[in-house]
RNA sequence: GGGGCAGUAGGGUAGCCAGGUUAUCCUCGUGGCUUUGGGAGCCAUGGACCCCAGUUCGAAUCUGGGCUGCCCCA
């Protein structure tokens, strides 16, 4: 599996993002797309390590106030169909299990497209009293959606392999709303650790999660200028509680419906890490999630009899890093150093340490950072603290670069519909940028705008207190919304 | 949702129209020797016609269906 570098040519990220993305997944051994079912893919060991490190961060954040659970993959049809609005949003993309062997099942079973209808009947049984509340649970599971549009690894899948979904139930709406705020803050922490910049918006009513009162979404900007939704938080209110009859007895003895929320993140977060930070040499992984944070490359001359000293120095450095809890790898394979450099650059290893006879003569080694290929001599005695410093710096550098690009691509528009030229320019800008403009809440205005300039309305930015303006379409009172071409 | 194109070894290609033991390249695999401060060289060698059905003496090639992928339009 660990093939030699497959291709010498550099990849052109800026020219053809789509091709770059597919090549990177293959060459860096993240995902193998050669599986004969549409929209489902195989994680390579390296990719799966990246996935697990990313999700261990997410789980640690969730574990602060949630408990991890595991609900079944199969959902009986009658449960799935209970919530009318909810099922309307999903029915065209549900996979069905209709047979057991050669026998038709009495009740067809759905492969979960999401787990509300699996979890909430159980909530009904679990919740009796206000003392049972709040309930906060999450699970990391696979989910299935029969996507009819063209599928894309990690981004548009028929099997979502890494769906982290949280579900909470509360005694009051205020508690539920508070939970949404906490969830948003947690997700902010998460994406900050991944060095992935985002905007947070409240989705328009016509685009909210089916069955919810409102949906808050995180979007990032991909290198091809389209936004990608990377997280959502939904206030469900009492709608599912009424459907699934989830009631609790309050301290005054009255039976009341619970208030619910749910929020989720999928492997799109990994697609974002890959897409945003990578360059023409391959992946650039933030040290926080890099399966290998430091690779040590020995420079060995077998003919000169110096290899033993080099090998010894490399193992000592390796042992020191391991002991310090750093994810290090010593590449003592038979390949030439140059081949190793290219390999580990492709795989996004943040820091490389080279140790050769020349370095040993001065008791030092050379650090090379993946971000800018800067070469820094470091005394062997300082390796561990210097590595710690370097990976911290690299993490910050990656984040700064990503934010810089992101915010440079958000444009404020003051355009009005009568301004023909302005609208043309807006259309061009929106091809590769996020645009902020005034739009009212009327679905017809949204649809009109989407059609005119070829964008999706992402929603009103939360935490932004800019005053009202005039809707770009109808001139009625409106708030600032973000629009962009979206994945 | 509509239309078009494609699928040949790990990755690329040619062959298909006009059916006859396929072939070729590589930064692929394997073995060997020489190498090793930015993708090593030589020699030897390995491996494929997407699946199912049909036509035919004979199918990578023709026909039909399926699966998978890509592109364009909405």
XYZ file of C-alpha atoms (C1' of nucleotides) in Angstrom:
561
model
C 0.000 0.000 0.000
C 2.804 2.369 0.848
C 3.731 2.883 -2.768
C 6.539 5.085 -3.859
C 5.493 8.514 -4.949
C 3.193 7.976 -7.837
C 3.716 11.153 -9.719
C 6.480 13.681 -9.833
C 4.502 16.549 -11.241
C 3.301 19.146 -8.822
C -0.410 19.668 -8.523
C -2.027 22.886 -9.543
C -4.455 23.729 -6.793
C -5.442 27.139 -8.067
C -6.063 26.129 -11.681
C -8.209 23.108 -11.166
C -9.326 22.579 -7.633
C -11.499 19.594 -8.428
C -8.661 17.652 -10.005
C -6.261 18.718 -7.271
C -8.674 17.517 -4.597
C -9.143 14.079 -6.129
C -5.424 13.627 -6.723
C -4.546 14.651 -3.177
C -6.971 12.172 -1.667
C -5.272 9.437 -3.642
C -1.625 10.458 -3.424
C -1.703 11.367 0.264
C -3.599 8.138 0.907
C -6.612 9.666 2.561
C -9.413 7.982 0.660
C -9.474 5.295 -2.024
C -12.257 6.061 -4.456
C -12.010 2.722 -6.251
C -15.040 1.095 -4.740
C -17.754 -0.066 -7.103
C -20.681 1.658 -5.405
C -21.543 5.244 -6.199
C -20.766 7.743 -3.485
C -19.093 5.387 -1.002
C -15.364 5.271 -0.421
C -12.634 3.512 1.518
C -10.510 5.192 4.171
C -6.796 4.420 3.857
C -4.914 3.865 7.148
C -3.328 7.321 6.953
C -6.621 9.008 6.159
C -8.337 7.094 8.907
C -5.712 8.272 11.409
C -6.405 11.841 10.336
C -10.112 11.185 10.699
C -9.721 9.678 14.152
C -7.482 12.442 15.447
C -9.956 15.023 14.193
C -12.853 13.211 15.787
C -11.035 12.641 19.059
C -10.817 16.428 19.352
C -14.498 16.730 18.553
C -15.397 13.969 20.995
C -13.324 15.537 23.771
C -15.240 18.779 23.248
C -18.578 16.971 23.246
C -17.660 14.905 26.311
C -17.571 18.058 28.398
C -21.337 17.999 28.687
C -22.661 15.187 26.511
C -22.626 11.439 26.878
C -21.749 9.234 23.969
C -24.326 6.664 22.880
C -24.990 4.354 19.976
C -28.393 4.015 18.358
C -29.346 1.501 15.650
C -28.731 2.030 11.971
C -32.150 0.660 11.036
C -35.277 2.744 11.458
C -38.727 1.250 10.914
C -40.733 2.975 8.224
C -43.633 3.977 10.477
C -41.301 5.811 12.880
C -39.422 7.511 10.091
C -42.684 8.711 8.551
C -44.204 10.135 11.748
C -42.903 13.669 11.488
C -44.492 15.007 8.314
C -42.238 17.952 7.638
C -39.139 16.025 8.546
C -39.824 13.162 6.184
C -40.697 15.527 3.372
C -37.125 16.744 3.579
C -35.643 13.269 3.387
C -38.002 10.827 1.711
C -36.420 11.086 -1.729
C -33.032 10.118 -0.406
C -33.710 7.234 1.931
C -32.185 3.799 1.352
C -34.644 1.028 2.212
C -34.109 -2.484 3.459
C -37.155 -4.320 2.206
C -36.161 -7.962 2.430
C -34.828 -10.391 4.982
C -33.297 -13.082 2.837
C -35.933 -13.673 0.213
C -38.845 -12.701 2.460
C -40.420 -9.274 2.142
C -40.345 -7.438 5.454
C -43.713 -6.457 6.949
C -42.337 -3.058 7.780
C -39.519 -1.804 5.558
C -36.450 -0.566 7.407
C -34.676 2.643 6.492
C -30.937 3.128 6.771
C -30.778 6.270 8.920
C -30.365 9.427 6.841
C -30.076 11.102 10.278
C -31.187 9.742 13.625
C -34.002 11.878 15.035
C -36.595 9.210 14.366
C -34.378 6.496 15.837
C -33.543 8.405 18.982
C -36.757 10.209 19.885
C -38.954 7.150 20.448
C -36.332 6.118 22.988
C -36.328 9.595 24.532
C -40.045 9.065 25.119
C -39.207 6.069 27.289
C -36.179 7.586 28.973
C -37.778 10.862 29.959
C -40.345 10.822 32.764
C -39.561 13.685 35.064
C -37.972 17.122 34.983
C -35.218 15.429 36.955
C -34.302 13.474 33.802
C -33.633 16.727 32.004
C -31.618 17.984 30.345
C -30.533 15.022 28.277
C -27.489 15.623 26.132
C -26.179 12.777 24.029
C -24.178 12.327 20.877
C -22.995 9.569 18.599
C -20.508 9.225 15.760
C -22.002 6.942 13.151
C -22.486 6.339 9.475
C -25.627 7.628 7.763
C -26.992 6.962 4.323
C -28.475 9.279 1.756
C -29.395 8.354 -1.765
C -27.760 11.328 -3.430
C -28.846 11.698 -7.026
C -26.571 14.565 -7.895
C -22.934 13.901 -8.490
C -21.194 12.597 -5.427
C -17.823 13.768 -4.167
C -15.463 12.138 -1.645
C -15.939 13.479 1.915
C -18.306 16.140 0.620
C -21.368 14.620 -1.004
C -21.706 11.001 -0.015
C -24.195 8.205 -0.111
C -22.595 6.789 3.001
C -21.563 9.493 5.424
C -19.059 7.574 7.512
C -18.375 10.066 10.259
C -21.618 11.738 11.213
C -21.280 13.260 14.684
C -24.810 14.072 15.741
C -25.834 15.464 19.100
C -29.376 15.435 20.449
C -30.599 17.250 23.513
C -33.882 17.570 25.364
C -34.733 20.340 27.806
C -37.504 21.427 30.137
C -37.884 24.849 28.584
C -37.404 26.611 25.315
C -34.990 28.991 26.986
C -32.804 26.073 28.017
C -32.920 24.702 24.486
C -31.911 28.050 23.026
C -29.100 28.268 25.527
C -27.969 24.842 24.385
C -27.829 26.069 20.787
C -25.535 28.874 21.898
C -23.282 26.417 23.721
C -23.190 24.158 20.683
C -22.197 27.048 18.466
C -19.397 28.012 20.840
C -18.173 24.416 20.936
C -18.143 24.175 17.167
C -16.241 27.442 16.983
C -13.587 25.960 19.244
C -13.467 22.871 17.081
C -13.010 24.667 13.777
C -10.477 27.020 15.315
C -8.398 23.980 16.261
C -8.684 22.736 12.677
C -7.621 26.211 11.517
C -10.753 26.330 9.369
C -12.353 29.796 9.099
C -16.133 30.109 8.868
C -19.148 32.334 8.886
C -22.104 31.484 11.068
C -25.549 32.257 9.746
C -29.156 31.594 10.519
C -30.469 29.759 7.487
C -33.472 31.266 5.690
C -36.763 29.661 6.675
C -37.091 27.928 3.337
C -33.754 26.205 3.882
C -33.946 25.170 7.527
C -33.659 21.570 8.727
C -36.951 19.804 8.008
C -38.997 19.814 11.180
C -36.967 22.456 13.008
C -37.865 25.983 14.090
C -34.612 27.373 12.848
C -31.165 26.240 11.743
C -27.788 27.824 12.398
C -25.056 26.820 9.971
C -21.282 27.123 9.664
C -19.963 27.683 6.154
C -16.401 27.842 4.964
C -15.065 28.879 1.563
C -13.450 26.335 -0.725
C -10.594 27.226 -3.084
C -12.899 27.186 -6.107
C -14.904 30.017 -4.578
C -17.888 27.967 -3.456
C -18.983 27.770 0.149
C -19.362 24.487 1.944
C -21.621 23.903 4.914
C -19.509 22.280 7.632
C -21.798 22.238 10.650
C -25.412 22.854 11.595
C -27.321 23.454 14.835
C -31.088 23.132 14.885
C -33.642 24.322 17.390
C -36.374 21.719 17.161
C -38.652 23.243 19.802
C -41.607 21.013 20.619
C -42.363 19.699 17.124
C -40.674 16.333 17.489
C -41.754 16.071 21.126
C -45.382 16.399 20.002
C -44.892 13.879 17.222
C -43.114 11.324 19.387
C -45.024 12.228 22.549
C -41.979 13.062 24.636
C -43.346 14.514 27.894
C -42.026 15.068 31.363
C -43.693 15.742 34.677
C -42.710 19.186 35.925
C -42.191 20.003 39.601
C -45.740 21.363 39.676
C -47.051 17.965 38.562
C -48.039 19.094 35.062
C -47.116 17.024 31.965
C -45.186 19.111 29.492
C -43.497 18.540 26.160
C -39.725 18.721 26.117
C -37.845 21.261 24.011
C -35.215 19.790 21.770
C -32.143 20.614 19.781
C -29.845 18.669 17.518
C -26.581 19.561 15.866
C -24.085 17.797 13.699
C -20.760 17.683 11.932
C -19.651 15.249 9.243
C -16.389 14.358 7.491
C -16.813 17.532 5.526
C -14.710 19.011 8.316
C -11.845 16.889 7.014
C -12.564 17.926 3.436
C -12.216 21.506 4.636
C -8.874 20.852 6.330
C -7.561 19.239 3.158
C -8.967 21.791 0.757
C -8.149 24.975 2.642
C -4.607 24.310 3.799
C -3.136 22.155 1.034
C -0.859 23.519 -1.672
C 0.792 22.399 -4.906
C 3.061 20.051 -2.929
C 0.147 18.252 -1.320
C -1.504 18.277 2.062
C -0.632 20.760 4.762
C -2.004 19.448 8.033
C -2.427 21.530 11.158
C -0.270 19.887 13.848
C -3.379 19.438 16.010
C -4.683 16.734 13.663
C -1.574 15.585 11.794
C -1.123 11.812 12.212
C 2.602 12.477 12.032
C 3.624 15.854 13.452
C 7.346 15.421 12.913
C 9.160 13.162 10.486
C 12.847 12.465 10.993
C 14.843 11.831 7.832
C 18.326 10.400 8.340
C 20.895 11.274 5.716
C 22.916 8.103 5.448
C 26.080 7.418 3.487
C 26.649 3.731 3.815
C 29.935 3.917 1.933
C 31.475 6.452 4.250
C 30.974 4.503 7.437
C 29.141 7.322 9.139
C 25.693 5.824 9.089
C 25.938 4.380 12.556
C 26.364 7.776 14.209
C 23.514 9.216 12.150
C 21.223 6.330 12.964
C 22.005 6.648 16.642
C 21.318 10.387 16.657
C 18.028 9.857 14.802
C 16.789 7.248 17.268
C 17.706 9.446 20.176
C 15.790 12.357 18.708
C 12.883 10.054 17.947
C 12.809 8.629 21.473
C 12.974 12.109 22.966
C 10.033 13.299 20.879
C 7.959 10.219 21.666
C 8.630 10.654 25.331
C 7.453 14.256 25.064
C 4.152 13.054 23.603
C 4.847 14.269 20.080
C 3.616 12.186 17.159
C 6.956 11.504 15.506
C 8.031 9.108 12.790
C 11.530 8.009 11.894
C 11.718 7.258 8.174
C 14.638 4.852 8.023
C 13.422 3.208 4.823
C 15.870 2.555 1.990
C 14.680 5.387 -0.175
C 16.763 8.392 -0.985
C 16.231 11.494 1.135
C 14.679 13.492 -1.696
C 12.013 10.861 -2.259
C 11.205 10.937 1.432
C 10.884 14.711 1.434
C 8.336 14.609 -1.348
C 6.400 11.791 0.246
C 5.988 13.476 3.619
C 5.276 16.826 2.058
C 2.471 15.191 0.092
C 1.131 13.769 3.343
C 1.185 17.159 4.994
C 3.595 16.439 7.859
C 4.052 19.869 9.490
C 7.722 19.551 10.428
C 10.683 17.598 9.045
C 13.953 17.063 10.859
C 16.991 16.193 8.767
C 20.014 14.664 10.437
C 23.174 13.908 8.477
C 26.934 13.729 9.021
C 27.314 17.420 8.264
C 24.827 18.285 11.031
C 26.368 15.870 13.506
C 29.738 17.537 13.192
C 28.146 20.584 14.796
C 25.847 18.596 17.102
C 22.773 19.938 15.360
C 19.986 19.041 12.956
C 17.871 20.933 10.451
C 14.174 21.789 10.844
C 12.137 22.295 7.685
C 8.609 23.637 8.056
C 5.938 22.356 5.700
C 4.276 25.747 5.442
C 7.147 27.772 3.995
C 10.017 25.243 3.648
C 12.132 27.464 5.867
C 15.320 25.641 6.954
C 16.399 26.232 10.528
C 19.494 24.699 12.204
C 18.715 23.497 15.732
C 21.150 22.117 18.343
C 20.396 18.479 19.090
C 20.114 19.285 22.787
C 17.172 21.649 22.117
C 15.152 19.460 19.802
C 12.157 18.751 22.027
C 11.430 22.330 23.153
C 12.131 23.612 19.644
C 9.756 21.096 18.105
C 7.072 22.124 20.541
C 7.626 25.734 19.612
C 7.706 25.001 15.885
C 4.488 23.009 15.779
C 2.745 25.711 17.757
C 3.963 28.313 15.296
C 3.002 26.202 12.299
C -0.485 25.661 13.701
C -0.908 29.417 14.095
C 0.604 30.186 10.707
C -1.763 27.801 8.955
C -4.709 29.373 10.721
C -3.621 32.929 9.927
C -3.131 32.119 6.250
C -6.530 30.478 6.013
C -8.268 33.390 7.720
C -6.515 35.885 5.519
C -7.711 34.158 2.358
C -11.187 33.674 3.755
C -11.851 37.231 4.820
C -10.299 38.646 1.667
C -13.054 36.835 -0.201
C -16.016 38.310 1.614
C -17.441 41.287 -0.231
C -19.897 43.852 1.001
C -22.390 44.911 -1.641
C -24.528 48.045 -1.648
C -26.095 47.191 -4.969
C -29.816 47.616 -5.781
C -31.778 45.743 -8.385
C -32.267 48.737 -10.674
C -28.517 49.047 -11.063
C -27.998 46.774 -14.044
C -24.236 47.141 -14.144
C -23.968 46.688 -10.416
C -25.979 43.468 -10.637
C -23.724 42.147 -13.388
C -20.714 42.878 -11.265
C -22.381 41.287 -8.278
C -22.962 38.158 -10.302
C -19.285 38.033 -11.264
C -18.112 38.661 -7.714
C -20.405 35.986 -6.344
C -18.854 33.413 -8.637
C -15.789 33.205 -6.402
C -16.679 35.026 -3.215
C -19.066 35.314 -0.374
C -21.160 38.454 -0.777
C -22.936 40.290 1.982
C -26.064 42.205 0.953
C -29.506 43.285 2.194
C -32.305 40.811 1.601
C -35.720 40.515 3.222
C -37.150 37.282 4.574
C -39.578 36.690 1.727
C -38.817 33.412 0.003
C -39.744 34.929 -3.368
C -37.054 37.588 -3.001
C -34.553 34.889 -2.065
C -35.497 32.743 -5.035
C -35.398 35.763 -7.320
C -31.935 36.735 -6.151
C -30.653 33.162 -6.330
C -31.850 32.947 -9.897
C -30.556 36.355 -10.975
C -27.008 36.025 -9.736
C -26.641 32.259 -9.477
C -26.106 31.999 -5.742
C -27.512 30.339 -2.669
C -28.718 32.470 0.224
C -26.745 31.286 3.235
C -28.569 33.396 5.784
C -28.316 36.220 8.279
C -25.025 36.399 10.120
C -25.508 35.796 13.821
C -23.710 38.066 16.267
C -23.750 40.939 13.800
C -25.705 43.952 14.878
C -25.662 46.076 11.791
C -28.904 47.994 11.357
C -31.570 47.211 8.823
C -31.395 48.217 5.188
C -33.487 47.836 2.061
C -33.997 44.479 0.371
C -31.998 44.312 -2.845
C -35.032 42.861 -4.624
C -38.149 44.504 -3.178
C -36.715 47.451 -1.194
C -38.649 46.505 1.900
C -36.946 46.429 5.291
C -34.233 43.825 5.282
C -31.182 42.505 7.137
C -27.711 41.701 5.877
C -27.379 38.191 4.573
C -24.521 36.256 3.095
C -24.901 34.730 -0.344
C -22.500 32.582 -2.377
C -22.341 29.718 -4.757
C -22.576 26.697 -2.505
C -21.591 23.050 -2.595
C -34.190 16.983 -13.767
C -32.111 16.985 -19.186
C -28.085 15.939 -22.577
C -23.217 14.117 -24.043
C -18.722 11.176 -23.474
C -16.102 7.268 -21.362
C -14.524 2.377 -18.713
C -8.136 -1.954 -21.404
C -2.388 -4.175 -15.632
C -1.286 0.093 -9.691
C -1.313 4.774 -13.129
C -1.420 6.436 -18.375
C -2.322 5.167 -23.644
C -3.193 2.619 -28.620
C -6.222 -1.023 -30.750
C -12.746 -0.714 -31.612
C -15.360 2.298 -37.235
C -13.649 -2.662 -40.653
C -14.399 -9.222 -35.012
C -9.114 -13.548 -35.623
C -3.151 -15.505 -29.923
C -3.368 -7.742 -28.463
C 0.290 -3.997 -27.725
C 2.918 0.082 -25.566
C 4.752 3.741 -21.853
C 5.477 4.890 -16.586
C 7.129 8.340 -11.504
C 3.498 0.627 -10.871
C 4.881 -4.329 -8.361
C 8.794 -8.108 -7.591
C 14.182 -9.901 -7.572
C 19.349 -8.541 -8.054
C 23.715 -5.265 -8.159
C 25.462 -0.312 -7.681
C 23.551 4.045 -4.971
C 21.745 7.808 -0.918
C 22.257 16.315 1.616
C 15.551 17.387 -3.032
C 11.777 12.327 -6.587
C 18.661 7.103 -8.358
C 20.582 3.906 -12.440
C 21.019 -0.674 -14.929
C 19.410 -5.745 -15.775
C 15.677 -9.352 -15.251
C 10.668 -10.136 -14.449
C 5.103 -9.653 -13.181
C 0.317 -7.922 -14.119
C -5.449 -5.869 -17.666
C -9.649 -5.825 -22.016
C -16.042 -3.092 -16.041
C -20.269 -6.827 -15.344
C -24.353 -9.789 -17.521
C -26.748 -11.457 -21.783
C -27.034 -11.749 -27.160
C -24.996 -12.232 -32.323
C -20.797 -15.287 -34.160
C -16.842 -20.903 -35.668
C -14.519 -16.844 -32.910
C -15.983 -10.582 -29.152
C -11.628 -5.729 -25.949
C -14.025 -4.702 -30.775
C -20.832 -5.467 -32.885
C -26.050 -5.293 -30.222
C -28.976 -4.806 -25.618
C -29.153 -4.173 -20.394
C -26.600 -2.977 -15.869
C -22.825 -0.741 -12.849
C -19.161 3.068 -12.302
C -16.845 7.666 -13.599
C -16.385 12.485 -16.052
C -18.274 16.920 -18.637
C -22.152 20.414 -20.085
C -27.073 22.555 -19.340
C -31.318 23.480 -15.778
